[in-house]
Coordinates of N, CA, C and O in Angstrom, one line a residue:
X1 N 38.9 60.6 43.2 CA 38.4 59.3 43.7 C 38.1 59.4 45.2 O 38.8 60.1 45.9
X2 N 37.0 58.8 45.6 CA 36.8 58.8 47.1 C 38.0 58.0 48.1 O 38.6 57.0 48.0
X3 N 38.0 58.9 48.8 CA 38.7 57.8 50.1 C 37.9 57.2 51.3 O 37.3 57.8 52.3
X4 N 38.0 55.9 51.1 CA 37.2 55.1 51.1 C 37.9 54.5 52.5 O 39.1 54.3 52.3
X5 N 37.3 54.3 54.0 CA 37.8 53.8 54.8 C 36.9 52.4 55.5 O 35.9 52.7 56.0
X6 N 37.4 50.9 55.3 CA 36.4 50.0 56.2 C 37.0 50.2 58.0 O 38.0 50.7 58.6
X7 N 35.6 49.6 58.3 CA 36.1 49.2 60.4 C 34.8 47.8 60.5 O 33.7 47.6 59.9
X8 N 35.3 47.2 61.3 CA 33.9 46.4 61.7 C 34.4 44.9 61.6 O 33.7 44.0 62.0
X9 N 35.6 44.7 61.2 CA 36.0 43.0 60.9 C 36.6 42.8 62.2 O 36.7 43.6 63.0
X10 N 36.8 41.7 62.3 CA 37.1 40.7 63.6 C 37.2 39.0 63.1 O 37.3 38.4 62.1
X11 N 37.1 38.8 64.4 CA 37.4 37.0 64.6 C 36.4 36.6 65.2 O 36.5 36.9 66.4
X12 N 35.0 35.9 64.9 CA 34.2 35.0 65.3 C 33.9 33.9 64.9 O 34.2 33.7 63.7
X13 N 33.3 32.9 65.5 CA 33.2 32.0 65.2 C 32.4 31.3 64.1 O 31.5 31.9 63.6
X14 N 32.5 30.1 63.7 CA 31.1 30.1 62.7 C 29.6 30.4 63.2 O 29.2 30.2 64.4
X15 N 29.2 30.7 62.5 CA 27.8 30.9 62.7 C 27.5 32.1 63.5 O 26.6 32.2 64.2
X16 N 28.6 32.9 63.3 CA 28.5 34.5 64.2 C 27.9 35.5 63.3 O 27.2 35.3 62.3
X17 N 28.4 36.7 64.0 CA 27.6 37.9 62.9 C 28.8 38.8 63.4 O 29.6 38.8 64.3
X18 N 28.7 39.7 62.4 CA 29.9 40.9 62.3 C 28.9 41.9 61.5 O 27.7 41.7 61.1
X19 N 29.4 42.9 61.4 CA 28.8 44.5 61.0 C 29.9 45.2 60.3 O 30.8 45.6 61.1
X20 N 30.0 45.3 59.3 CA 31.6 46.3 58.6 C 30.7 47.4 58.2 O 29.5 47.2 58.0
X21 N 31.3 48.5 58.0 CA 31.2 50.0 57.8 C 32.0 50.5 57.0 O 33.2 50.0 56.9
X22 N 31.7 51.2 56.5 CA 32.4 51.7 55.5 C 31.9 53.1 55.4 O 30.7 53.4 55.2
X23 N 33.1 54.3 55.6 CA 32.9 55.6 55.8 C 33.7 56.3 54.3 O 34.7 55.7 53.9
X24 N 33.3 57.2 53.7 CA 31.9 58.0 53.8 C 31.1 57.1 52.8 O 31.5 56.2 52.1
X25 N 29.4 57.9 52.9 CA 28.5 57.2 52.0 C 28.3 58.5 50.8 O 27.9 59.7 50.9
X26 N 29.0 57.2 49.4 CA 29.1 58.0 48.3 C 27.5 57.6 47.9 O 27.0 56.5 48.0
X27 N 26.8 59.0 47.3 CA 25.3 58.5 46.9 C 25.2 58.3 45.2 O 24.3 57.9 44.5
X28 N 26.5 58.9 44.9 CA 26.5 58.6 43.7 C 26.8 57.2 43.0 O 27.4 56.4 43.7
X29 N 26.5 56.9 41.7 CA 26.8 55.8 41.3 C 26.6 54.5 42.1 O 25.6 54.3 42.6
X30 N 28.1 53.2 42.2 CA 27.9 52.3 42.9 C 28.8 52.3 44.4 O 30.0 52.5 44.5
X31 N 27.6 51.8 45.6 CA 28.8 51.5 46.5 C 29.1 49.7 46.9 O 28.2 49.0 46.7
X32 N 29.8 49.3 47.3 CA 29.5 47.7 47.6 C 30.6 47.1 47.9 O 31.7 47.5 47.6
X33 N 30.4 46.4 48.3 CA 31.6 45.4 49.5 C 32.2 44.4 48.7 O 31.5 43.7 47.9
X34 N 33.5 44.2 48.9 CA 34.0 42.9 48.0 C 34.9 42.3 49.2 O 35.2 42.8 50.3
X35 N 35.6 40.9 48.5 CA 36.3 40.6 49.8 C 37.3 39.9 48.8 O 37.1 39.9 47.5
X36 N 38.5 39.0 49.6 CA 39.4 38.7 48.7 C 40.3 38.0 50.0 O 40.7 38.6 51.0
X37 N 40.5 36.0 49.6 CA 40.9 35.4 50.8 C 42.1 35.1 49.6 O 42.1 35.2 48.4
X38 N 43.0 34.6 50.7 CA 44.8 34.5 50.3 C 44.9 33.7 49.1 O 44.2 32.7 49.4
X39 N 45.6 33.5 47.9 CA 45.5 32.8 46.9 C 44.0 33.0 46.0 O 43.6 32.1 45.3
X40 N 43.6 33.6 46.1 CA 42.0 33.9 45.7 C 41.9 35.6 44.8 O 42.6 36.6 45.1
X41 N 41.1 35.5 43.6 CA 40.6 37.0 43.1 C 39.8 37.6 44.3 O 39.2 37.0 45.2
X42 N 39.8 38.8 44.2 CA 39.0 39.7 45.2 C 37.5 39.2 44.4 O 37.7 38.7 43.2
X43 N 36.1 39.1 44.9 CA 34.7 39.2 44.7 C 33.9 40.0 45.1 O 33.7 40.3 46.2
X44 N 33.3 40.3 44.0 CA 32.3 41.0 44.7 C 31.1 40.3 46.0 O 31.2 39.0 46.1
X45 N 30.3 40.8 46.6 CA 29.8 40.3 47.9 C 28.5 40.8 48.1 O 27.6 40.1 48.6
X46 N 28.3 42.3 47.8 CA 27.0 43.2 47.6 C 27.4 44.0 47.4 O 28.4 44.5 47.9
X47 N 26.3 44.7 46.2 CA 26.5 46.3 45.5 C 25.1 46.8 46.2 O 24.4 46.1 46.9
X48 N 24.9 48.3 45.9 CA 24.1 49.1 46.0 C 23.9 50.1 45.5 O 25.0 50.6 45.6
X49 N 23.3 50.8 45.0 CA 22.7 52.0 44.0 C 22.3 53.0 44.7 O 21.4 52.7 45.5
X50 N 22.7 54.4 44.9 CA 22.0 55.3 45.3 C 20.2 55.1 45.5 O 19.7 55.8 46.3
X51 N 19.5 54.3 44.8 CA 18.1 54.0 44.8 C 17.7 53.2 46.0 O 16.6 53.3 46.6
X52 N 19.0 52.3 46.1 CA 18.7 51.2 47.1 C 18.6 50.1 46.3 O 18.7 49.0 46.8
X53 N 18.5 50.1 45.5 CA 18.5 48.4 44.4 C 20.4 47.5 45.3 O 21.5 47.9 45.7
X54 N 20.0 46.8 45.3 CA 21.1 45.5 46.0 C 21.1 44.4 45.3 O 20.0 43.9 45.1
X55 N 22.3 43.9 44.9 CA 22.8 42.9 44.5 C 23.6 41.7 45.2 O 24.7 42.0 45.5
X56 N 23.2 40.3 45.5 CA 24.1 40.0 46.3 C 25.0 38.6 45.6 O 24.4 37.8 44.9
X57 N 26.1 38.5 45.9 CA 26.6 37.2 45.7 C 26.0 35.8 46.1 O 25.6 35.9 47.2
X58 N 25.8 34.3 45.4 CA 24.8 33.6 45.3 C 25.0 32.9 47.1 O 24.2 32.6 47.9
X59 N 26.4 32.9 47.2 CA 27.4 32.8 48.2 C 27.1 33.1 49.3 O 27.3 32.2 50.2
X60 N 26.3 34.6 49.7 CA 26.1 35.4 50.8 C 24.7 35.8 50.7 O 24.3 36.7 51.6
X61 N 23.6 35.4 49.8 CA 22.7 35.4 49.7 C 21.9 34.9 50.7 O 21.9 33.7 51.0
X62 N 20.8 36.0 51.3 CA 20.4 35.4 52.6 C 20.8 35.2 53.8 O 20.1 34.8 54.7
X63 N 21.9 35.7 54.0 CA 22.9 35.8 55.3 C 23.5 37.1 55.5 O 23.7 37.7 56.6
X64 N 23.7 37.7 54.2 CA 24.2 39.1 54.6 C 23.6 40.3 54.0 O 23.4 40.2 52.8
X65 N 23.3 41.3 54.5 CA 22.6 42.3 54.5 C 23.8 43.5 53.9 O 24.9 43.7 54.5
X66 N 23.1 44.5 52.5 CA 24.0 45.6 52.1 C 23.2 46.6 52.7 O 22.0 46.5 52.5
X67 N 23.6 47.8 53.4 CA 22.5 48.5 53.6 C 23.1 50.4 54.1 O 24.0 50.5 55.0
X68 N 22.6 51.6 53.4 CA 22.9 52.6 53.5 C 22.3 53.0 54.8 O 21.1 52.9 55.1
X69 N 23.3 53.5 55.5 CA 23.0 54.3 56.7 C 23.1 55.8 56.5 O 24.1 56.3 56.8
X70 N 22.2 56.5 56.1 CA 22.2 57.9 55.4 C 22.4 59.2 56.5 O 22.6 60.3 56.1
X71 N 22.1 58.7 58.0 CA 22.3 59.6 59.0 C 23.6 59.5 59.9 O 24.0 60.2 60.8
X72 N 24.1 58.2 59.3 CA 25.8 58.1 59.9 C 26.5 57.8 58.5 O 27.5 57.1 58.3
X73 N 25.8 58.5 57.6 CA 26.5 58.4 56.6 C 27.9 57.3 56.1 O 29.1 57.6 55.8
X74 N 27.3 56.4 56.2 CA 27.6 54.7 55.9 C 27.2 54.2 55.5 O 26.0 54.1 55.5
X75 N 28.4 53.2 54.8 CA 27.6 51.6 53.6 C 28.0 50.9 54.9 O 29.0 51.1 55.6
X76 N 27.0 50.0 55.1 CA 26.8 49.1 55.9 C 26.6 47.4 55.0 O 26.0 47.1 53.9
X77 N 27.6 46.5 56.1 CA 27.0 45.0 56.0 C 27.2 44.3 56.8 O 28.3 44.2 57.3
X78 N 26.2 43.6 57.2 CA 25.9 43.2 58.3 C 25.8 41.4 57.9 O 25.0 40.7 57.2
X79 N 26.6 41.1 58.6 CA 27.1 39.2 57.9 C 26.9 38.4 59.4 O 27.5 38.4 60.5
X80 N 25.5 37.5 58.6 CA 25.0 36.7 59.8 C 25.2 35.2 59.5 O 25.2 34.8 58.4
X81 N 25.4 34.6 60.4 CA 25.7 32.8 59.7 C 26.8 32.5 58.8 O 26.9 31.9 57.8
X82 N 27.7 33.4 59.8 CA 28.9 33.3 59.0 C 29.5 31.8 58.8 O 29.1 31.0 59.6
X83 N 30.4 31.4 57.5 CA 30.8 30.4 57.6 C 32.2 30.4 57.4 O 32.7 31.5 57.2
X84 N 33.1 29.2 57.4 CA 34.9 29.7 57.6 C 35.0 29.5 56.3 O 36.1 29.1 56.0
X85 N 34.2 29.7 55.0 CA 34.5 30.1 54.0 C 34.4 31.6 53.1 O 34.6 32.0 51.9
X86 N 33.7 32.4 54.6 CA 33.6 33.7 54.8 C 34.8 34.7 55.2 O 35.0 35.9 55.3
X87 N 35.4 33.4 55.6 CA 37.5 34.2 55.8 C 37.7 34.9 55.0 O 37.4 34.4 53.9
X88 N 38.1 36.1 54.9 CA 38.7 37.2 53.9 C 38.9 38.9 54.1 O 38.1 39.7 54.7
X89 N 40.2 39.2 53.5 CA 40.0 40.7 53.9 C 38.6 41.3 52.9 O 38.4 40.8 51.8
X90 N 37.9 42.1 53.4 CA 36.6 43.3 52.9 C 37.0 44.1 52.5 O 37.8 44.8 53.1
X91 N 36.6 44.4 51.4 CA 36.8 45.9 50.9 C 35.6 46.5 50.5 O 34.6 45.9 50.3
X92 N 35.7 47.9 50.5 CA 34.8 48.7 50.3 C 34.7 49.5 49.1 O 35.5 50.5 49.1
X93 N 34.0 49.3 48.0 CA 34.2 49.9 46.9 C 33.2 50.9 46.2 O 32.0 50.7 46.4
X94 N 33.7 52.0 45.3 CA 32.7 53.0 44.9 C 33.3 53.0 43.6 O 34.4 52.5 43.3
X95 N 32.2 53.8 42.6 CA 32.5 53.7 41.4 C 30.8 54.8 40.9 O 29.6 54.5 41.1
X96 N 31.2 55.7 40.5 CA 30.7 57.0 39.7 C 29.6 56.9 39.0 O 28.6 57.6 39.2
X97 N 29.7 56.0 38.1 CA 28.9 55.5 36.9 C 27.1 55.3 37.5 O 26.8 55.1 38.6
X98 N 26.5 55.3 36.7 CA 25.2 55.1 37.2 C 24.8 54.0 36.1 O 24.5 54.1 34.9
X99 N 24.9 52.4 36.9 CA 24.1 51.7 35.6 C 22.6 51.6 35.7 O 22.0 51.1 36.6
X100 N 22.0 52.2 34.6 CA 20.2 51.5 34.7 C 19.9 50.3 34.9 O 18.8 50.4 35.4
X101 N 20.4 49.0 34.8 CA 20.0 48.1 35.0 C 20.5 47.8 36.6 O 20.2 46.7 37.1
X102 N 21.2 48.7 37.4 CA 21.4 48.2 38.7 C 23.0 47.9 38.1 O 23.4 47.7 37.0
X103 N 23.8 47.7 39.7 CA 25.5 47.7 39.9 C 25.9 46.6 39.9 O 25.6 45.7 40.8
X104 N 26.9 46.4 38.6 CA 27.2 45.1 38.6 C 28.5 44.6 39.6 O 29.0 45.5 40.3
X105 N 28.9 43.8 39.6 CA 29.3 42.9 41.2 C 30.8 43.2 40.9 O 31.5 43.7 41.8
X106 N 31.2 42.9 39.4 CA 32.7 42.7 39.4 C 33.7 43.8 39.8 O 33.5 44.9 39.3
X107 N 34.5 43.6 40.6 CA 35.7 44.8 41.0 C 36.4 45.2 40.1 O 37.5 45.7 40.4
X108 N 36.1 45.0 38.6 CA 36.8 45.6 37.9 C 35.8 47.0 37.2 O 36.1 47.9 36.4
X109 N 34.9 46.9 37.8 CA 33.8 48.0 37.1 C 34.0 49.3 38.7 O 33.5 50.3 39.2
X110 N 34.7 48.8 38.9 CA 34.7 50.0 40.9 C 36.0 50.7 40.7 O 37.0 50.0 40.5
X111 N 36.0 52.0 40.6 CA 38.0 52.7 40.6 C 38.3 52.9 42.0 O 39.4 52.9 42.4
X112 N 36.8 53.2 43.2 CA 37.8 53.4 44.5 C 37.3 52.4 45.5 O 36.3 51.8 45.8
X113 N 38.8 52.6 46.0 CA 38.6 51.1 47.3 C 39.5 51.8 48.6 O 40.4 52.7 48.7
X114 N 38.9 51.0 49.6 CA 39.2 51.2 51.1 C 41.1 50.3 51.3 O 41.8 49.7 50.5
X115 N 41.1 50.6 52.6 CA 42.3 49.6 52.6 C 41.9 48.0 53.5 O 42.6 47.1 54.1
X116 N 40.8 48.1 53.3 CA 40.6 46.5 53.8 C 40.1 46.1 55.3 O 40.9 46.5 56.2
X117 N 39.3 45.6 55.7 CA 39.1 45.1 56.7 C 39.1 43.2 57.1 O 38.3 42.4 56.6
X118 N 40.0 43.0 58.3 CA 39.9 41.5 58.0 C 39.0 40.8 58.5 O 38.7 41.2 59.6
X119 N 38.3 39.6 58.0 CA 37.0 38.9 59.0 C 37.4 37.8 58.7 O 37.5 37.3 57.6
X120 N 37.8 37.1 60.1 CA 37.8 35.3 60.2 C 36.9 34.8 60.9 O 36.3 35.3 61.9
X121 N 36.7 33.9 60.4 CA 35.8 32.9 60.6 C 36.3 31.8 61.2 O 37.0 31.2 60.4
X122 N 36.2 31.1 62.5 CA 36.6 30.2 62.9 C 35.5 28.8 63.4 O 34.3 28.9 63.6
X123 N 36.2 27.8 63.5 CA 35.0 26.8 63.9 C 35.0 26.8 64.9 O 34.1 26.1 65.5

């Protein structure tokens, strides 16, 4: 399984932007970000496919960007218009499999994960 490391969380305010990273970039299968706030299941947030096909949550649609950085070899997301219902630790997830129809969102379809990065959101 990969070992999967996030960096890039912090504390801003609403309507900020943050950038999380996620080292190394696996090109196989799926890579994608999920997040998970206290009393809450983890969610998926955005997937990505070695192709570049992207998936996003209806949630973060529009505000955040999934995106492969192939020369600093990183999954990148870049979260703009944050809101304080955007509070949550990040995780970074990979998973082998290649689906044809594109990477489905749920963290139960991902076997490797980072150890978390935190992003608050404040007003």
């Amino acid at each position: 399984q990969a070992q999967l490391r996030e960096s890039g969380g912090g504390s801003v305010q609403s309507g900020g932007s943050l950038r999380l990273s996620c080292e190394p970039l696996m090109n196989d299968g799926c890579m994608g970000w999920f997040r998970q706030a206290p009393g809450k299941e983890r969610e998926g947030v955005a997937v990505s496919d070695g192709s570049g096909r992207t998936t996003y949550a209806e949630s973060v649609e529009g505000r955040f960007t999934i995106s492969r950085d192939k020369a600093r070899n990183m999954l990148i997301l870049k979260m703009d218009s944050l809101e304080l219902e955007d509070t949550a630790m990040y995780y970074c997830g990979h998973d082998k499999y290649n689906w044809i129809g594109g990477c489905p969102t749920g963290p139960k379809f991902f076997k490797s994960w980072g150890q978390g990065t935190q992003v608050t959101v404040s007003s």
